[in-house]
């Protein structure tokens, strides 16, 4: 996953992660997280439309 330091004003260890977002519902075999409506609104995205973060790798917990 891409990662980027927050730069100016960042504290040591701060990290910003960028993830691709899609409106396409994931296949059952893929790891995906639906973005909650409250978070879609906070980000200025369409809160009435389901949005997903899909990963090609399964999480290792």
PDB file of C-alpha atoms in Angstrom:
ATOM      1  CA  UNK A   1       0.000   0.000   0.000  1.00  0.00           C
ATOM      2  CA  UNK A   2       1.320   3.467  -0.769  1.00  0.00           C
ATOM      3  CA  UNK A   3       2.425   5.473   2.245  1.00  0.00           C
ATOM      4  CA  UNK A   4       3.496   9.093   2.565  1.00  0.00           C
ATOM      5  CA  UNK A   5       4.959  11.127   5.417  1.00  0.00           C
ATOM      6  CA  UNK A   6       2.756  14.032   6.446  1.00  0.00           C
ATOM      7  CA  UNK A   7       5.706  16.429   6.023  1.00  0.00           C
ATOM      8  CA  UNK A   8       5.533  19.902   7.626  1.00  0.00           C
ATOM      9  CA  UNK A   9       4.337  19.742  11.219  1.00  0.00           C
ATOM     10  CA  UNK A  10       4.440  15.954  11.292  1.00  0.00           C
ATOM     11  CA  UNK A  11       5.472  14.148  14.430  1.00  0.00           C
ATOM     12  CA  UNK A  12       8.071  11.394  14.275  1.00  0.00           C
ATOM     13  CA  UNK A  13       6.266   8.215  13.309  1.00  0.00           C
ATOM     14  CA  UNK A  14       3.230   9.956  11.721  1.00  0.00           C
ATOM     15  CA  UNK A  15       2.081   8.171   8.602  1.00  0.00           C
ATOM     16  CA  UNK A  16      -0.642   8.820   6.030  1.00  0.00           C
ATOM     17  CA  UNK A  17      -1.951   5.893   3.994  1.00  0.00           C
ATOM     18  CA  UNK A  18      -3.782   6.320   0.699  1.00  0.00           C
ATOM     19  CA  UNK A  19      -6.206   3.653  -0.495  1.00  0.00           C
ATOM     20  CA  UNK A  20      -8.093   3.402  -3.774  1.00  0.00           C
ATOM     21  CA  UNK A  21     -11.870   3.752  -3.345  1.00  0.00           C
ATOM     22  CA  UNK A  22     -14.424   2.169  -5.668  1.00  0.00           C
ATOM     23  CA  UNK A  23     -18.201   2.038  -6.083  1.00  0.00           C
ATOM     24  CA  UNK A  24     -17.969  -1.486  -7.481  1.00  0.00           C
ATOM     25  CA  UNK A  25     -19.105  -4.090  -4.937  1.00  0.00           C
ATOM     26  CA  UNK A  26     -16.275  -6.565  -4.277  1.00  0.00           C
ATOM     27  CA  UNK A  27     -16.323 -10.246  -5.138  1.00  0.00           C
ATOM     28  CA  UNK A  28     -16.878 -12.504  -2.115  1.00  0.00           C
ATOM     29  CA  UNK A  29     -13.328 -13.915  -2.371  1.00  0.00           C
ATOM     30  CA  UNK A  30     -11.713 -10.459  -2.001  1.00  0.00           C
ATOM     31  CA  UNK A  31     -10.939  -8.658   1.233  1.00  0.00           C
ATOM     32  CA  UNK A  32     -12.928  -5.419   1.284  1.00  0.00           C
ATOM     33  CA  UNK A  33     -14.239  -2.841   3.718  1.00  0.00           C
ATOM     34  CA  UNK A  34     -17.288  -0.697   3.038  1.00  0.00           C
ATOM     35  CA  UNK A  35     -16.720   2.921   4.045  1.00  0.00           C
ATOM     36  CA  UNK A  36     -19.404   3.934   6.581  1.00  0.00           C
ATOM     37  CA  UNK A  37     -21.809   6.728   5.554  1.00  0.00           C
ATOM     38  CA  UNK A  38     -20.558   9.037   8.335  1.00  0.00           C
ATOM     39  CA  UNK A  39     -16.986   8.733   7.020  1.00  0.00           C
ATOM     40  CA  UNK A  40     -18.141   9.322   3.432  1.00  0.00           C
ATOM     41  CA  UNK A  41     -19.845  12.547   4.589  1.00  0.00           C
ATOM     42  CA  UNK A  42     -16.773  13.655   6.575  1.00  0.00           C
ATOM     43  CA  UNK A  43     -14.607  13.146   3.489  1.00  0.00           C
ATOM     44  CA  UNK A  44     -17.029  15.079   1.274  1.00  0.00           C
ATOM     45  CA  UNK A  45     -17.966  11.954  -0.684  1.00  0.00           C
ATOM     46  CA  UNK A  46     -21.455  10.837  -1.739  1.00  0.00           C
ATOM     47  CA  UNK A  47     -22.929   9.449   1.505  1.00  0.00           C
ATOM     48  CA  UNK A  48     -25.841   7.829  -0.356  1.00  0.00           C
ATOM     49  CA  UNK A  49     -23.607   5.664  -2.529  1.00  0.00           C
ATOM     50  CA  UNK A  50     -21.787   2.572  -1.169  1.00  0.00           C
ATOM     51  CA  UNK A  51     -18.008   2.964  -1.409  1.00  0.00           C
ATOM     52  CA  UNK A  52     -15.433   0.237  -0.872  1.00  0.00           C
ATOM     53  CA  UNK A  53     -11.743  -0.158  -0.149  1.00  0.00           C
ATOM     54  CA  UNK A  54     -10.676  -3.426  -1.777  1.00  0.00           C
ATOM     55  CA  UNK A  55      -7.369  -5.188  -1.237  1.00  0.00           C
ATOM     56  CA  UNK A  56      -5.850  -7.932  -3.336  1.00  0.00           C
ATOM     57  CA  UNK A  57      -4.129  -9.294  -0.220  1.00  0.00           C
ATOM     58  CA  UNK A  58      -5.934 -10.828   2.728  1.00  0.00           C
ATOM     59  CA  UNK A  59      -5.263  -9.269   6.128  1.00  0.00           C
ATOM     60  CA  UNK A  60      -2.773 -10.945   8.424  1.00  0.00           C
ATOM     61  CA  UNK A  61      -3.993 -10.675  11.975  1.00  0.00           C
TER      62      UNK A  61
END
